[in-house]
Amino acid sequence: MLVDERRSRILKMTEEQGFIALQTLVTALGASESTVRRDLESLDAAGLIQRTRGGASFPGDARADFDARRSLASVEKQRIAQRTAQLIHDGETVLLDGGTTTLEVARNLTGRSLQVVTNSLPIAQLLMNQPEIELIFIGGFVYPKTGVALGQLAVESLQRVHATRLIMGTGGITDDGLFNSNSLLVETERQMIASSDRFTLVADSSKFGQRALSHLCELREVDELVTDSGIDCHWKQMLHAADVSIEMVETAATEQPLAGQ
Amino acid sequence: MLVDERRSRILKMTEEQGFIALQTLVTALGASESTVRRDLESLDAAGLIQRTRGGASFPGDARADFDARRSLASVEKQRIAQRTAQLIHDGETVLLDGGTTTLEVARNLTGRSLQVVTNSLPIAQLLMNQPEIELIFIGGFVYPKTGVALGQLAVESLQRVHATRLIMGTGGITDDGLFNSNSLLVETERQMIASSDRFTLVADSSKFGQRALSHLCELREVDELVTDSGIDCHWKQMLHAADVSIEMVETAATEQPLAGQ
DNA sequence: TTGGTTTTGATTCAAAATGACTGAAATCAG
DNA sequence: CTGATTTCAGTCATTTTGAATCAAAACCAA
């Protein structure tokens, strides 16, 4: 059997069943375990499936979203979130996109006096009972995996609001700009950028060089980036050229040797 | 069974039932006690559940009063909610207003194949990961105590949707019609009525004769009422005159003497 | 054919997950 | 209050899974 045929069959089976065990694939395809592993590795790198222990899942499946939810925010993410929260002034109107990093930012906004606009159910849930925060939710079709509202209704709602600052994460950053995995999401995020004065991007260093399905925007649309110090020199130059101001937090790697803290 | 699937199932069961015993999970999942403990530990660390002695329950502030309110949901409310859920056909587009009774209705819709439109964060949270339910959230200013979206943005969003059925609670019912305590809420609810084909009101018998701050609508705008048998004869006549069809569930009072159940 | 590359499958070792067991702590019954 | 029971955290051996390595097979071009 040819490589491409085998891989497309894996893809098809994963899409149909949402989740598939490695051993099942070995039997179904008649290939060795090593080969199937390599196929999964390749498909995962291409972003077409999501590898999990013991098999693979389809990115759109409900059972798969679990990984994303489970993943504890890394130390970098938390640091980035803290710094980002510090950049926000009391009284601002902040537009918060969905995502794990922005959720961390929201955690750091509790007790602050702000107006928050968001399309993320988890963030709304978190901030809904904060007495000092006036919360406006952007409605729309709720994407099951992440709990963010998308689509036409979301875009139209966003057209009616205006924020002084947008906090957004991203799937990947390359020379060509920002990327995200979902085209519906990208459409909504474009309107977010249009509805805000200042665009603050939050992205840990692992996002650089990553490319995802849909192109979101050019790099120069970003006003400000909060990232960790693991970022490569090449990207610093590129960001500088695109007129993006950089806020950098120490990575765990550079700080751990310093103290017991 | 694989790790993610197991944890995902734990999460689902906890979400649906509010609280779940460790032993129940051991039996349901066919895993060892140690494994389930580790799963609970991991999920707790991620903030997705809250461990308690003997099992796990929902995390978060909002969830907590959620559960508290749920436990307060009287037997009547639960019966009314069950019956209301039975009235809804698969494939319908249901508009669900906020409130404790409608939240109970939402609990009874899990696993159904429906399109649900709501402006209530607790309901959205509950239904967001139901694979068979397509969820549309109506955005707006989020009212802190109850987590419902209100105001101009909500009204405009509602103008853009259309539902075959509206499920709504109320603060009080008198000869003059329906009432609610919040005028922003009433404004939004009026648009809900306008955007739906059929108006199903859910209200236990204690609501009759109660009058609240803001007048919502006339009685004859209601198509269908689900209530308990504690309702007075006077009101039955009035509802009949207003052309409201009545679905009645047995109250605890009339049923308790029957059996040990 | 020959020499080189790519793909595949088997093997090996490390990491992770699991289940059974232990003693400690919390809870309950009397 | 005391003893019994339940629940829990930690340890350890076993099993499963995954990454790396290496040799064989298939493929390709000359």
Coordinates of C-alpha atoms (C1' of nucleotides) in Angstrom, one line a residue:
Chain A
M1 CA 0.0 0.0 0.0
L2 CA 1.1 3.5 -0.8
V3 CA 2.0 6.0 1.9
D4 CA -0.6 8.5 0.8
E5 CA -3.3 6.0 0.6
R6 CA -2.5 4.7 4.1
R7 CA -2.5 8.1 5.6
S8 CA -5.7 9.2 4.0
R9 CA -7.4 6.1 5.3
I10 CA -6.1 7.0 8.8
L11 CA -7.5 10.5 8.4
K12 CA -10.8 9.2 7.2
M13 CA -11.2 6.7 10.0
T14 CA -10.2 9.3 12.6
E15 CA -12.8 11.8 11.2
E16 CA -15.5 9.2 11.2
Q17 CA -15.0 7.8 14.6
G18 CA -13.6 10.9 16.3
F19 CA -11.0 8.8 18.0
I20 CA -9.0 5.8 17.1
A21 CA -6.6 3.5 18.9
L22 CA -3.2 2.8 17.5
Q23 CA -3.7 -1.0 17.7
T24 CA -6.9 -0.6 15.7
L25 CA -5.1 1.1 12.9
V26 CA -2.3 -1.5 12.9
T27 CA -4.9 -4.2 12.4
A28 CA -7.0 -2.3 9.9
L29 CA -4.1 -1.2 7.7
G30 CA -1.9 -4.3 8.0
A31 CA 1.1 -2.2 8.6
S32 CA 3.5 -2.4 11.5
E33 CA 3.2 -0.4 14.7
S34 CA 6.3 1.6 13.8
T35 CA 4.8 2.7 10.5
V36 CA 1.5 3.7 11.9
R37 CA 3.3 5.7 14.6
R38 CA 5.3 7.5 11.9
D39 CA 2.1 8.2 10.0
L40 CA 0.4 9.6 13.1
E41 CA 3.5 11.7 13.8
S42 CA 3.4 13.1 10.3
L43 CA -0.3 13.8 10.4
D44 CA -0.1 15.4 13.7
A45 CA 2.7 17.7 12.6
A46 CA 0.5 18.7 9.7
G47 CA -2.2 19.5 12.1
L48 CA -4.7 17.1 10.6
I49 CA -5.1 14.9 13.6
Q50 CA -4.3 15.2 17.2
R51 CA -2.1 12.5 18.8
T52 CA -3.0 11.2 22.2
R53 CA -1.6 8.4 24.2
G54 CA -2.6 5.2 22.6
G55 CA -3.9 6.6 19.4
A56 CA -5.2 9.7 17.7
S57 CA -8.2 11.9 17.7
F58 CA -9.9 14.3 15.3
P59 CA -9.4 17.9 16.3
G60 CA -13.1 18.7 16.0
D61 CA -14.2 15.9 18.3
A62 CA -15.7 16.5 21.7
R63 CA -13.5 13.9 23.3
A64 CA -10.4 15.5 21.9
D65 CA -11.0 19.0 23.4
F66 CA -10.1 17.4 26.6
D67 CA -6.4 17.8 26.0
A68 CA -6.7 21.5 25.5
R69 CA -8.8 21.9 28.6
R70 CA -6.6 19.7 30.7
S71 CA -3.4 21.2 29.7
L72 CA -2.4 23.3 32.7
A73 CA -1.1 26.7 31.8
S74 CA 2.6 26.5 31.7
V75 CA 4.8 28.7 33.8
E76 CA 5.5 30.8 30.7
K77 CA 1.8 31.3 30.0
Q78 CA 1.2 32.4 33.5
R79 CA 4.0 34.8 33.5
I80 CA 2.9 36.2 30.2
A81 CA -0.6 36.5 31.5
Q82 CA 0.5 38.4 34.6
R83 CA 2.5 40.8 32.6
T84 CA -0.3 41.4 30.2
A85 CA -2.7 42.1 33.0
Q86 CA -0.2 44.7 34.3
L87 CA -0.3 46.5 30.9
I88 CA -4.1 47.0 31.3
H89 CA -5.1 50.2 33.0
D90 CA -8.1 50.5 35.3
G91 CA -11.2 51.8 33.5
E92 CA -10.2 50.5 30.1
T93 CA -12.5 48.6 27.8
V94 CA -10.7 45.3 27.1
L95 CA -11.7 42.9 24.4
L96 CA -10.7 39.4 25.4
D97 CA -10.5 36.7 22.7
G98 CA -10.9 33.0 23.7
G99 CA -7.9 30.7 24.4
T100 CA -5.9 29.3 27.2
T101 CA -3.5 32.2 27.4
T102 CA -6.2 34.8 27.4
L103 CA -8.1 32.8 30.0
E104 CA -5.0 33.1 32.2
V105 CA -5.1 36.9 31.6
A106 CA -8.7 36.9 32.7
R107 CA -7.7 35.2 35.9
N108 CA -5.3 38.0 36.6
L109 CA -8.0 40.6 36.1
T110 CA -10.2 39.6 39.0
G111 CA -10.7 42.5 41.4
R112 CA -9.8 45.1 38.8
S113 CA -12.2 47.8 37.7
L114 CA -12.7 47.3 34.0
Q115 CA -15.1 46.9 31.2
V116 CA -14.5 43.5 29.6
V117 CA -15.9 42.3 26.3
T118 CA -15.4 38.7 25.3
N119 CA -16.8 35.9 23.2
S120 CA -15.4 33.1 25.4
L121 CA -17.7 31.2 27.7
P122 CA -15.0 30.2 30.1
I123 CA -13.8 33.7 30.5
A124 CA -17.4 35.0 31.0
Q125 CA -18.0 32.3 33.5
L126 CA -14.9 33.4 35.4
L127 CA -15.6 37.2 35.4
M128 CA -19.4 37.1 35.7
N129 CA -19.4 37.5 39.4
Q130 CA -16.7 40.1 39.7
P131 CA -18.5 43.2 41.1
E132 CA -15.9 45.6 39.7
I133 CA -16.1 44.3 36.2
E134 CA -18.8 45.2 33.7
L135 CA -19.0 42.2 31.4
I136 CA -20.3 42.3 27.8
F137 CA -20.6 39.0 26.0
I138 CA -20.4 38.6 22.3
G139 CA -22.9 36.1 21.2
G140 CA -22.9 33.7 18.2
F141 CA -22.6 30.1 17.3
V142 CA -20.8 28.4 20.2
Y143 CA -17.9 26.3 19.0
P144 CA -18.0 23.2 21.2
K145 CA -14.4 22.5 21.5
T146 CA -13.4 25.8 23.1
G147 CA -16.6 27.5 24.1
V148 CA -16.1 30.6 22.0
A149 CA -18.9 32.3 20.1
L150 CA -18.2 32.6 16.4
G151 CA -19.9 33.3 13.1
Q152 CA -22.0 36.0 11.5
L153 CA -23.8 36.9 14.7
A154 CA -20.6 37.3 16.5
V155 CA -19.1 39.5 13.8
E156 CA -22.2 41.7 13.7
S157 CA -22.2 42.1 17.5
L158 CA -18.5 43.0 17.4
Q159 CA -19.2 45.7 14.8
R160 CA -21.4 47.4 17.5
V161 CA -18.8 47.6 20.2
H162 CA -15.5 49.4 20.6
A163 CA -12.6 48.5 22.8
T164 CA -9.5 50.4 23.8
R165 CA -7.5 47.2 23.8
L166 CA -7.7 43.7 22.4
I167 CA -6.0 40.8 24.0
M168 CA -5.6 37.8 21.7
G169 CA -3.7 34.6 21.4
T170 CA -2.7 32.8 18.2
G171 CA -2.1 29.4 16.7
G172 CA 1.2 30.4 15.1
I173 CA 3.4 33.2 13.9
T174 CA 5.6 33.3 10.8
D175 CA 7.0 35.9 8.5
D176 CA 3.7 36.0 6.7
G177 CA 1.8 37.0 9.9
L178 CA -0.5 35.4 12.3
F179 CA -2.4 32.1 11.8
N180 CA -5.2 30.1 13.5
S181 CA -6.6 26.7 12.9
N182 CA -10.3 27.6 12.4
S183 CA -11.5 29.8 9.6
L184 CA -14.8 30.7 11.3
L185 CA -12.6 31.9 14.2
V186 CA -10.3 33.9 12.0
E187 CA -13.3 35.7 10.5
T188 CA -14.5 36.7 14.0
E189 CA -11.0 37.7 15.1
R190 CA -10.5 40.0 12.2
Q191 CA -13.5 42.0 13.3
M192 CA -12.1 42.0 16.8
I193 CA -9.0 43.7 15.5
A194 CA -11.1 46.2 13.6
S195 CA -13.1 47.0 16.7
S196 CA -10.1 47.8 18.9
D197 CA -7.7 50.7 19.2
R198 CA -4.7 48.7 20.3
F199 CA -3.9 45.0 19.6
T200 CA -1.9 43.2 22.3
L201 CA -0.9 39.7 21.2
V202 CA 0.0 37.1 23.8
A203 CA 2.1 34.2 22.6
D204 CA 4.7 32.0 24.1
S205 CA 7.9 31.4 22.2
S206 CA 6.8 28.0 21.0
K207 CA 4.3 29.7 18.6
F208 CA 7.0 31.2 16.5
G209 CA 7.5 29.5 13.2
Q210 CA 4.3 27.6 13.6
R211 CA 1.8 27.9 10.7
A212 CA -1.8 26.9 10.9
L213 CA -4.7 26.5 8.5
S214 CA -6.0 30.1 8.2
H215 CA -4.2 33.3 7.8
L216 CA -5.4 35.9 10.3
C217 CA -3.5 39.1 9.7
E218 CA -0.2 40.7 8.9
L219 CA 2.4 41.1 11.7
R220 CA 2.3 44.9 11.4
E221 CA -1.3 45.0 12.6
V222 CA -0.1 43.9 16.0
D223 CA 0.8 46.8 18.3
E224 CA 2.3 45.0 21.2
L225 CA 3.5 41.4 21.9
V226 CA 3.9 39.8 25.3
T227 CA 6.1 36.7 25.1
D228 CA 8.8 34.8 26.9
S229 CA 12.5 35.1 26.5
G230 CA 12.8 31.8 24.7
I231 CA 12.2 33.7 21.5
D232 CA 14.8 33.6 18.7
C233 CA 16.8 36.6 17.6
H234 CA 15.5 36.3 14.0
W235 CA 12.0 36.9 15.2
K236 CA 13.0 39.8 17.3
Q237 CA 14.3 41.6 14.3
M238 CA 11.3 40.7 12.3
L239 CA 9.0 42.1 15.0
H240 CA 11.0 45.2 15.2
A241 CA 10.8 45.7 11.5
A242 CA 7.0 45.3 11.7
D243 CA 6.9 48.0 14.4
V244 CA 5.7 45.6 17.1
S245 CA 6.7 46.6 20.7
I246 CA 7.8 43.6 22.7
E247 CA 7.2 42.8 26.3
M248 CA 9.3 39.9 27.4
V249 CA 9.0 37.8 30.6
E250 CA 11.7 35.4 31.8
T251 CA 11.3 31.8 30.8
A252 CA 11.3 29.1 33.5
A253 CA 14.5 27.8 31.8
T254 CA 16.5 30.9 32.5
E255 CA 15.1 31.5 35.9
Q256 CA 15.1 28.0 37.5
P257 CA 18.9 27.9 38.1
L258 CA 18.8 31.2 39.9
A259 CA 16.9 30.6 43.1
G260 CA 14.8 28.1 45.0
Q261 CA 11.8 30.2 44.1
Chain B
M1 CA -9.9 2.4 27.8
L2 CA -7.7 5.4 27.1
V3 CA -6.7 8.1 29.5
D4 CA -8.4 11.0 27.8
E5 CA -11.6 9.2 27.1
R6 CA -11.9 8.1 30.7
R7 CA -11.2 11.6 32.1
S8 CA -13.5 13.1 29.6
R9 CA -16.3 10.7 30.8
I10 CA -15.6 11.6 34.4
L11 CA -15.9 15.3 33.4
K12 CA -19.1 14.7 31.6
M13 CA -20.7 12.7 34.4
T14 CA -19.7 15.3 36.9
E15 CA -21.1 18.1 34.8
E16 CA -24.4 16.3 34.4
Q17 CA -24.9 15.1 37.9
G18 CA -23.3 17.9 39.9
F19 CA -21.7 15.4 42.2
I20 CA -20.4 11.9 41.7
A21 CA -19.0 9.3 44.1
L22 CA -15.6 7.7 43.6
Q23 CA -17.1 4.2 43.8
T24 CA -19.7 5.1 41.2
L25 CA -16.9 6.1 38.8
V26 CA -14.9 3.0 39.6
T27 CA -17.8 0.8 38.6
A28 CA -18.9 2.9 35.6
L29 CA -15.4 3.1 34.1
G30 CA -14.2 -0.3 35.0
A31 CA -10.9 1.2 36.2
S32 CA -9.2 0.7 39.5
E33 CA -9.7 3.0 42.5
S34 CA -6.1 4.2 42.2
T35 CA -6.6 5.2 38.6
V36 CA -9.8 7.0 39.3
R37 CA -8.2 8.8 42.2
R38 CA -5.3 9.9 40.0
D39 CA -7.8 11.1 37.3
L40 CA -9.7 13.1 39.9
E41 CA -6.4 14.6 41.2
S42 CA -5.4 15.6 37.7
L43 CA -8.8 17.1 36.9
D44 CA -8.9 18.9 40.1
A45 CA -5.4 20.4 39.5
A46 CA -6.6 21.6 36.2
G47 CA -9.6 23.2 37.9
L48 CA -12.1 21.3 36.0
I49 CA -13.7 19.5 39.0
Q50 CA -13.5 19.9 42.7
R51 CA -12.5 17.0 44.8
T52 CA -14.5 16.3 47.9
R53 CA -14.3 13.4 50.3
G54 CA -15.7 10.4 48.6
G55 CA -16.0 11.8 45.1
A56 CA -15.9 15.0 43.1
S57 CA -18.2 17.9 42.4
F58 CA -18.2 21.1 40.3
P59 CA -15.6 23.7 40.7
G60 CA -15.8 27.5 40.5
D61 CA -17.8 30.1 42.3
A62 CA -20.5 30.3 39.7
R63 CA -20.9 26.5 39.7
A64 CA -21.1 26.4 43.4
D65 CA -24.2 28.6 43.7
F66 CA -25.4 26.8 40.6
D67 CA -25.4 23.6 42.6
A68 CA -26.7 25.3 45.7
R69 CA -29.6 26.7 43.6
R70 CA -30.1 23.4 42.0
S71 CA -30.5 21.6 45.3
L72 CA -33.0 24.2 46.1
A73 CA -34.9 23.4 43.0
S74 CA -38.1 22.0 44.4
V75 CA -39.6 18.8 43.4
E76 CA -42.3 20.8 41.6
K77 CA -39.7 22.6 39.5
Q78 CA -38.0 19.4 38.5
R79 CA -41.2 17.8 37.5
I80 CA -42.2 20.8 35.5
A81 CA -38.8 20.8 33.9
Q82 CA -39.1 17.2 32.9
R83 CA -42.5 17.6 31.4
T84 CA -41.4 20.7 29.5
A85 CA -38.5 18.8 28.1
Q86 CA -40.9 16.1 26.9
L87 CA -42.9 18.7 25.0
I88 CA -39.9 19.6 22.9
H89 CA -39.4 17.6 19.7
D90 CA -36.0 16.5 18.4
G91 CA -34.7 18.9 15.7
E92 CA -36.6 21.9 17.1
T93 CA -34.9 25.3 17.6
V94 CA -35.6 26.2 21.2
L95 CA -35.0 29.6 22.7
L96 CA -34.2 29.2 26.4
D97 CA -34.5 32.2 28.7
G98 CA -32.4 32.4 31.9
G99 CA -33.7 31.3 35.3
T100 CA -33.7 28.4 37.7
T101 CA -36.6 26.6 36.1
T102 CA -35.4 26.9 32.6
L103 CA -32.0 25.8 33.8
E104 CA -33.7 22.6 35.1
V105 CA -35.3 22.2 31.6
A106 CA -31.8 22.5 30.1
R107 CA -30.6 19.8 32.3
N108 CA -33.3 17.6 30.9
L109 CA -32.2 18.3 27.3
T110 CA -28.8 16.7 27.6
G111 CA -28.3 14.1 24.9
R112 CA -31.1 15.4 22.8
S113 CA -30.7 16.5 19.2
L114 CA -31.6 20.2 19.1
Q115 CA -30.7 23.7 18.2
V116 CA -30.7 25.7 21.4
V117 CA -30.6 29.5 21.6
T118 CA -30.0 31.1 25.0
N119 CA -28.8 34.2 26.7
S120 CA -28.0 32.4 30.0
L121 CA -24.4 31.7 30.8
P122 CA -25.2 28.8 33.1
I123 CA -27.3 27.1 30.5
A124 CA -24.6 27.7 27.8
Q125 CA -22.0 26.3 30.1
L126 CA -24.2 23.2 30.7
L127 CA -24.9 22.5 27.0
M128 CA -21.7 23.7 25.4
N129 CA -20.2 20.2 25.2
Q130 CA -23.3 18.3 24.2
P131 CA -22.3 16.9 20.8
E132 CA -25.9 16.6 19.6
I133 CA -26.8 20.2 20.5
E134 CA -26.0 23.2 18.3
L135 CA -25.8 26.1 20.7
I136 CA -26.2 29.7 19.8
F137 CA -25.6 32.3 22.5
I138 CA -27.3 35.7 22.6
G139 CA -24.7 38.2 23.7
G140 CA -25.1 41.5 25.6
F141 CA -24.5 43.1 28.9
V142 CA -24.1 40.2 31.4
Y143 CA -26.2 40.7 34.5
P144 CA -23.9 39.7 37.4
K145 CA -26.2 37.8 39.7
T146 CA -27.9 35.5 37.2
G147 CA -25.5 35.4 34.3
V148 CA -28.0 36.4 31.6
A149 CA -27.1 38.7 28.8
L150 CA -29.4 41.7 28.4
G151 CA -29.7 45.1 26.9
Q152 CA -29.6 46.6 23.4
L153 CA -27.1 44.2 22.0
A154 CA -29.1 41.2 23.2
V155 CA -32.3 42.6 21.7
E156 CA -30.6 43.2 18.4
S157 CA -29.1 39.8 18.3
L158 CA -32.5 38.3 19.1
Q159 CA -34.0 40.1 16.1
R160 CA -31.7 38.1 13.9
V161 CA -32.7 34.7 15.1
H162 CA -35.9 32.7 15.0
A163 CA -37.0 29.9 17.2
T164 CA -39.8 27.4 16.9
R165 CA -40.3 27.5 20.7
L166 CA -39.6 29.7 23.6
I167 CA -39.2 28.4 27.1
M168 CA -39.4 31.1 29.7
G169 CA -40.0 31.5 33.4
T170 CA -41.5 34.5 35.1
G171 CA -41.5 36.5 38.4
G172 CA -45.2 36.5 38.8
I173 CA -48.6 36.0 37.1
T174 CA -51.7 38.1 37.7
D175 CA -54.9 38.9 35.8
D176 CA -52.9 41.7 34.1
G177 CA -50.4 39.2 32.7
L178 CA -46.8 38.3 33.4
F179 CA -44.3 40.3 35.5
N180 CA -40.5 40.3 36.1
S181 CA -38.3 42.2 38.5
N182 CA -35.8 43.7 36.1
S183 CA -36.8 46.1 33.4
L184 CA -33.7 45.5 31.2
L185 CA -34.6 41.8 31.4
V186 CA -38.2 42.5 30.4
E187 CA -37.1 44.4 27.4
T188 CA -35.0 41.5 26.2
E189 CA -37.7 38.9 27.0
R190 CA -40.2 40.9 24.9
Q191 CA -38.0 40.4 21.9
M192 CA -37.7 36.7 22.7
I193 CA -41.4 36.4 22.5
A194 CA -41.4 38.2 19.2
S195 CA -38.7 35.9 17.8
S196 CA -40.5 32.7 18.6
D197 CA -43.4 30.8 17.1
R198 CA -44.7 29.2 20.3
F199 CA -44.4 30.6 23.9
T200 CA -44.1 27.9 26.6
L201 CA -44.2 29.4 30.0
V202 CA -42.8 27.4 33.0
A203 CA -44.1 28.5 36.4
D204 CA -44.9 26.6 39.6
S205 CA -48.1 27.4 41.3
S206 CA -46.5 29.8 43.8
K207 CA -46.0 32.3 41.1
F208 CA -49.8 32.9 40.6
G209 CA -51.0 36.2 42.2
Q210 CA -47.4 37.5 42.5
R211 CA -46.8 40.9 40.9
A212 CA -43.3 42.2 40.2
L213 CA -41.8 45.5 39.1
S214 CA -42.1 45.3 35.4
H215 CA -44.9 44.2 33.2
L216 CA -43.8 41.7 30.6
C217 CA -46.8 40.8 28.5
E218 CA -50.4 39.9 28.5
L219 CA -51.5 36.4 29.4
R220 CA -52.9 35.7 25.9
E221 CA -49.5 35.9 24.4
V222 CA -48.6 32.7 26.2
D223 CA -49.4 29.6 24.1
E224 CA -48.7 26.9 26.7
L225 CA -48.1 26.7 30.4
V226 CA -46.4 24.0 32.3
T227 CA -47.2 24.2 36.0
D228 CA -48.0 22.0 39.0
S229 CA -51.4 20.9 40.3
G230 CA -51.3 23.3 43.2
I231 CA -52.8 25.9 41.0
D232 CA -56.1 27.5 42.1
C233 CA -59.3 27.0 40.1
H234 CA -59.7 30.8 39.5
W235 CA -56.4 30.8 37.6
K236 CA -57.4 27.8 35.5
Q237 CA -60.5 29.6 34.3
M238 CA -58.5 32.8 33.6
L239 CA -55.9 30.8 31.6
H240 CA -58.6 29.1 29.7
A241 CA -60.2 32.4 28.9
A242 CA -56.8 33.6 27.6
D243 CA -56.5 30.6 25.4
V244 CA -53.5 29.1 27.2
S245 CA -53.2 25.4 27.0
I246 CA -52.2 23.9 30.4
E247 CA -49.8 21.0 31.1
M248 CA -50.1 20.0 34.7
V249 CA -47.7 17.8 36.7
E250 CA -48.5 16.3 40.1
T251 CA -47.3 18.3 43.1
A252 CA -45.3 16.6 45.8
A253 CA -48.2 17.3 48.1
T254 CA -50.7 15.2 46.2
E255 CA -48.2 12.4 45.6
Q256 CA -46.3 12.0 48.8
P257 CA -49.2 10.2 50.6
L258 CA -49.3 7.6 47.8
A259 CA -46.1 5.7 48.2
G260 CA -42.8 5.5 50.0
Q261 CA -41.2 6.8 46.8
Chain C
dT1 C1' 23.3 -4.8 -12.6
dT2 C1' 25.1 -1.3 -9.1
dG3 C1' 25.1 2.2 -5.7
dG4 C1' 22.4 5.2 -3.1
dT5 C1' 18.1 6.7 -1.0
dT6 C1' 13.7 6.0 1.1
dT7 C1' 10.5 3.2 3.4
dT8 C1' 9.4 -0.3 6.4
dG9 C1' 9.5 -3.5 10.4
dA10 C1' 11.7 -5.5 14.5
dT11 C1' 14.2 -4.5 18.6
dT12 C1' 15.5 -2.1 22.6
dC13 C1' 15.2 1.1 26.2
dA14 C1' 12.9 4.9 28.8
dA15 C1' 8.7 7.0 30.3
dA16 C1' 4.0 6.7 31.6
dA17 C1' 0.0 4.5 33.3
dT18 C1' -2.0 1.1 36.0
dG19 C1' -3.5 -1.8 39.9
dA20 C1' -2.5 -3.7 44.4
dC21 C1' -1.0 -2.7 48.8
dT22 C1' 0.2 0.0 52.9
dG23 C1' -0.4 3.0 56.9
dA24 C1' -2.4 7.5 58.1
dA25 C1' -6.3 10.5 58.6
dA26 C1' -11.1 11.5 58.6
dT27 C1' -15.7 10.1 59.6
dC28 C1' -19.3 7.5 61.8
dA29 C1' -21.8 4.5 65.2
dG30 C1' -22.5 3.4 69.7
Chain D
dC1 C1' -14.9 9.1 74.1
dT2 C1' -13.6 4.7 71.7
dG3 C1' -13.4 1.5 68.2
dA4 C1' -14.8 0.4 63.5
dT5 C1' -15.1 1.8 58.9
dT6 C1' -14.2 4.6 55.1
dT7 C1' -11.4 7.4 52.5
dC8 C1' -7.0 8.9 51.1
dA9 C1' -2.0 9.6 49.9
dG10 C1' 2.1 7.3 48.9
dT11 C1' 5.0 3.3 47.3
dC12 C1' 6.1 -0.5 44.3
dA13 C1' 5.9 -4.1 40.7
dT14 C1' 3.8 -4.9 36.3
dT15 C1' 2.1 -3.6 32.0
dT16 C1' 1.5 -0.4 28.2
dT17 C1' 3.1 3.0 25.3
dG18 C1' 6.4 5.8 22.8
dA19 C1' 10.9 7.3 20.8
dA20 C1' 15.3 5.8 19.0
dT21 C1' 18.0 2.7 16.6
dC22 C1' 19.3 -0.5 13.1
dA23 C1' 18.9 -3.8 9.5
dA24 C1' 16.2 -5.5 5.7
dA25 C1' 13.3 -4.5 1.8
dA26 C1' 11.7 -1.6 -1.8
dC27 C1' 12.6 1.9 -4.9
dC28 C1' 15.1 4.7 -8.2
dA29 C1' 18.5 6.4 -11.4
dA30 C1' 22.2 5.6 -14.1

